[in-house]
PDB file of C-alpha atoms in Angstrom:
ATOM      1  CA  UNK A   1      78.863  64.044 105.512  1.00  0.00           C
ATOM      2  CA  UNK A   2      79.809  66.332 108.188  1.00  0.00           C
ATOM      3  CA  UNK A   3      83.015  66.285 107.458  1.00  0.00           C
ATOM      4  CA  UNK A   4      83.107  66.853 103.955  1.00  0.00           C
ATOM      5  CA  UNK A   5      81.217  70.125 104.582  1.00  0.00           C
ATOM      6  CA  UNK A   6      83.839  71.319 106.675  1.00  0.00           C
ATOM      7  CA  UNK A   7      86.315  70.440 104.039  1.00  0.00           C
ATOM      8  CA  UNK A   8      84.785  72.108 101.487  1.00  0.00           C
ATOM      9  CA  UNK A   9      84.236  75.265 103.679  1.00  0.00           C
ATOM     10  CA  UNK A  10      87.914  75.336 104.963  1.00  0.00           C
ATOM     11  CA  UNK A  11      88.876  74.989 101.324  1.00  0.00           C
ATOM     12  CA  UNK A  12      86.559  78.001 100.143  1.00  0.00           C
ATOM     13  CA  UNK A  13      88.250  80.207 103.323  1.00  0.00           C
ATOM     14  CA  UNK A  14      91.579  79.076 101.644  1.00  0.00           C
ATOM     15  CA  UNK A  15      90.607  80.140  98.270  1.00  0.00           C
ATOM     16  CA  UNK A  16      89.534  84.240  99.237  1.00  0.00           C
ATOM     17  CA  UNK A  17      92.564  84.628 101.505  1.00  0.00           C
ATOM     18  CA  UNK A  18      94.734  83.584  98.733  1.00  0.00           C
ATOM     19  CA  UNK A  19      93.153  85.824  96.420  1.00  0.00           C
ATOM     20  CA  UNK A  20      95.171  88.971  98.275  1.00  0.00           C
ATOM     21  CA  UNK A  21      98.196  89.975  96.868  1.00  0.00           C
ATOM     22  CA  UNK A  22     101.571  91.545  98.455  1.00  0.00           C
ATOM     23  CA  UNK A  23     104.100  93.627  96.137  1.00  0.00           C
ATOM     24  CA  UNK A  24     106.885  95.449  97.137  1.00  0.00           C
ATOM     25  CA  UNK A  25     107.369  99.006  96.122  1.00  0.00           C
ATOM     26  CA  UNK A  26     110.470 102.060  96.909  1.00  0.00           C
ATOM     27  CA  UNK A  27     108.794 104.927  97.345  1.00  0.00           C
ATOM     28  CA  UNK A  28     111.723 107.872  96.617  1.00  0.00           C
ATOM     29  CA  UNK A  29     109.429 110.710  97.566  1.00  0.00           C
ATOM     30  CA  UNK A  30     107.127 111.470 100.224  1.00  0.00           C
ATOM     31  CA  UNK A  31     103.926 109.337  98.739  1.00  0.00           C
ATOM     32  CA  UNK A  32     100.369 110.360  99.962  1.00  0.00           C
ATOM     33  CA  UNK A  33      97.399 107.112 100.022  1.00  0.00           C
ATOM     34  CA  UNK A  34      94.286 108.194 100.685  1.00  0.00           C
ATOM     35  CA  UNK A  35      95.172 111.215 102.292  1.00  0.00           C
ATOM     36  CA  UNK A  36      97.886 109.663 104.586  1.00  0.00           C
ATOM     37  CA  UNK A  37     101.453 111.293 104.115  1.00  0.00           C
ATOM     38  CA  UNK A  38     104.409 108.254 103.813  1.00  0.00           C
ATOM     39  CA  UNK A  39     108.063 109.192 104.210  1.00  0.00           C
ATOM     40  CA  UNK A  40     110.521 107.682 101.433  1.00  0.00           C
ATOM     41  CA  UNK A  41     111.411 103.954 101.778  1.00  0.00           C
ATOM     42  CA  UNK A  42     110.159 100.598 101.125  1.00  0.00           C
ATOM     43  CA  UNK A  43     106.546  99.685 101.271  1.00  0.00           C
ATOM     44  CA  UNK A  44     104.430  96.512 100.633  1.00  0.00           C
ATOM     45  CA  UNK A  45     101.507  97.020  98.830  1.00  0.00           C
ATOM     46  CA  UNK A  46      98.544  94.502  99.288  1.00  0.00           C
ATOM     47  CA  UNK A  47      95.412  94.288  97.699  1.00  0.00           C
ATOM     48  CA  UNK A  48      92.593  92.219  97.584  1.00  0.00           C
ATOM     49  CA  UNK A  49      90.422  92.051  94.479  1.00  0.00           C
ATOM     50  CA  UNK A  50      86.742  91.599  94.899  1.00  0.00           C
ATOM     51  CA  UNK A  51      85.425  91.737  90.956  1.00  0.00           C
ATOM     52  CA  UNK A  52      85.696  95.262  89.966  1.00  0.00           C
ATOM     53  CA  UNK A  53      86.750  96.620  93.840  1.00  0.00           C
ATOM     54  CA  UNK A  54      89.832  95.923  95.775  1.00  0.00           C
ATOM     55  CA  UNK A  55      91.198  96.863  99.334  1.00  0.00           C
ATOM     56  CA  UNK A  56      94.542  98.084  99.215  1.00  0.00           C
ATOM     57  CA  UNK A  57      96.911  98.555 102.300  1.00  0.00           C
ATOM     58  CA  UNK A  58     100.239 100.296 102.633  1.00  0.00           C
ATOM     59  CA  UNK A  59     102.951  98.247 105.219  1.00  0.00           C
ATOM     60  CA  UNK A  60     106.250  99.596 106.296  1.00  0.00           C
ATOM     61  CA  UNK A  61     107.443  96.384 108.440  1.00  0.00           C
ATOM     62  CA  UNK A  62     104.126  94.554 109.570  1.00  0.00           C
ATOM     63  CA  UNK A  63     102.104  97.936 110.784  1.00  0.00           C
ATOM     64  CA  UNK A  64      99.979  99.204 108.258  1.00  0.00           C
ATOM     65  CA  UNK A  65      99.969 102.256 107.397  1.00  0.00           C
ATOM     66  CA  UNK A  66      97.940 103.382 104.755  1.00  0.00           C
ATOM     67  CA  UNK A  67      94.667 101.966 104.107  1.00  0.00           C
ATOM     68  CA  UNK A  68      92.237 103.028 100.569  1.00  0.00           C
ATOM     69  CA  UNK A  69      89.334 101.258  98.489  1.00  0.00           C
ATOM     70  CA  UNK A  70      90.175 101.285  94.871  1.00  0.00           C
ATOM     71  CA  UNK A  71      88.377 100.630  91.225  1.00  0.00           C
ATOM     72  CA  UNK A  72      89.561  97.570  89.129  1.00  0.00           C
ATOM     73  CA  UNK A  73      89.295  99.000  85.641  1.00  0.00           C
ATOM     74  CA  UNK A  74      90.001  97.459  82.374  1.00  0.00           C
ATOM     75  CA  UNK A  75      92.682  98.541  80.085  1.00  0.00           C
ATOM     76  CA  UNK A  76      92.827  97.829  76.473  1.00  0.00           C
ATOM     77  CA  UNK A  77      96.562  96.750  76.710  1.00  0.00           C
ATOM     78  CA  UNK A  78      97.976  94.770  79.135  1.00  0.00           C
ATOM     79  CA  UNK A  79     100.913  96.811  81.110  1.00  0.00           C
ATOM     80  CA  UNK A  80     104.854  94.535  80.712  1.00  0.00           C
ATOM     81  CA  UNK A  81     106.065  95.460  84.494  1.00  0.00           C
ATOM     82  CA  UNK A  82     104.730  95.571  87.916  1.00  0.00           C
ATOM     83  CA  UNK A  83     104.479  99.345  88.378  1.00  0.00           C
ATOM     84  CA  UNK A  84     102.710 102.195  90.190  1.00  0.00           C
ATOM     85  CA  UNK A  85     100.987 105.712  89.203  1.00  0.00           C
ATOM     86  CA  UNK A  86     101.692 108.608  91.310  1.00  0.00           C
ATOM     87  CA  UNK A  87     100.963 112.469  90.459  1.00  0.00           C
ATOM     88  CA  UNK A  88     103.054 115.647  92.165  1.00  0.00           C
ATOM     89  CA  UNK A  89     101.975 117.679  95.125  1.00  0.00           C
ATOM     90  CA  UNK A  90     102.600 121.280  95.021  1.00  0.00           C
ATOM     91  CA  UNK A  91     104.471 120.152  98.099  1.00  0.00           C
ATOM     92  CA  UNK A  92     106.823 118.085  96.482  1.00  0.00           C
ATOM     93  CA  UNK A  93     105.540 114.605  97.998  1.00  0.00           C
ATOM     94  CA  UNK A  94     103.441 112.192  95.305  1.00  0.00           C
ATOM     95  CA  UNK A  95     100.232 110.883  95.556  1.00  0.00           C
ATOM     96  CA  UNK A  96      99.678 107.239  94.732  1.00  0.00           C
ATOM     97  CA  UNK A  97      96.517 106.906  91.908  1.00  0.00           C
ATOM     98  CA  UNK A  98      97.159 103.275  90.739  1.00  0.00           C
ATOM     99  CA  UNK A  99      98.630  99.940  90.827  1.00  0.00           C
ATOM    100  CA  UNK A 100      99.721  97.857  87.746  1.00  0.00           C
ATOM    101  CA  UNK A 101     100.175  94.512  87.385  1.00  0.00           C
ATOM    102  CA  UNK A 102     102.584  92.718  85.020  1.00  0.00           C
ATOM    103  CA  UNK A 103     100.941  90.930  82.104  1.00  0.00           C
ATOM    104  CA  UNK A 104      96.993  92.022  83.427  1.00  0.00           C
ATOM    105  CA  UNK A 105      94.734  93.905  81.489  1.00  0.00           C
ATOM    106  CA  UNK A 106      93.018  95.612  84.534  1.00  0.00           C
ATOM    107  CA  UNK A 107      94.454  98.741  86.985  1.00  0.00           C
ATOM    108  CA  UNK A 108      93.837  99.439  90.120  1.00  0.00           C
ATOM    109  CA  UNK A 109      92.887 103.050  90.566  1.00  0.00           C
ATOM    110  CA  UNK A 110      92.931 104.172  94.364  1.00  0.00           C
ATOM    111  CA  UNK A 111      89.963 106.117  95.339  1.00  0.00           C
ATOM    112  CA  UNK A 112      90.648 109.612  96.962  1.00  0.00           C
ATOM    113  CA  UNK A 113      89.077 110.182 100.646  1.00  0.00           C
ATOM    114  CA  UNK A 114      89.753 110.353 104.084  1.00  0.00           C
ATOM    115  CA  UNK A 115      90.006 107.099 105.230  1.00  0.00           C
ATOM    116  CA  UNK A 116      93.301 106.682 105.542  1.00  0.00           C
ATOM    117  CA  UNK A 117      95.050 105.251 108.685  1.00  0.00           C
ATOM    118  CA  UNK A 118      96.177 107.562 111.430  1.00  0.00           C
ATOM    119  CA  UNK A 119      93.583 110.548 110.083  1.00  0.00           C
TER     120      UNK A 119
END
């Protein structure tokens, strides 16, 4: 009996870690998460969806570097290509407001703040 439970328990660990997801992304501009400034270059993006939450970190290499909570929102239509939402800074960099994900019909809309890595 014993150890059933602890194969049911190591298979319900398995389950939530695999429910984070990594994407890669080329950031052309300067890019601003959660307050956190990001030279040009190529990112991974992971997130981890809790229900209508997710945690989403910014890596360059292993480090993170970027860190924000963000909103899973419906949309009525389903987006065709992995994409992301930034706006323009009077300063010329781009802030990052949301992550799309091929053939889903929910965003991911970062949440503004200052919890950002390195602040």
């Amino acid at each position: 009996m014993k150890k059933v439970l602890i194969a049911i328990m190591l298979v319900c660990i398995l389950s939530v870690v695999a429910l984070a997801t990594d994407r890669t992304v080329n950031f052309r501009t300067p890019t601003v998460v959660n307050g956190q400034k990001l030279p040009a270059g190529e990112y991974t993006l992971r997130y981890d969806v809790k229900g209508d939450t997710a945690d989403v970190q910014i890596l360059k290499g292993k480090k993170v570097v970027a860190t924000s909570k963000a909103s899973v929102v419906d949309v009525k239509d389903g987006v065709r290509y992995d994409g992301v939402v930034r706006s323009p800074n009077a300063d010329g960099s781009e802030s990052l407001k949301e992550i799309q994900v091929a053939k889903d019909k929910k965003v991911i809309r970062l949440e503004t703040g200052d919890t950002a890595v390195g602040k």
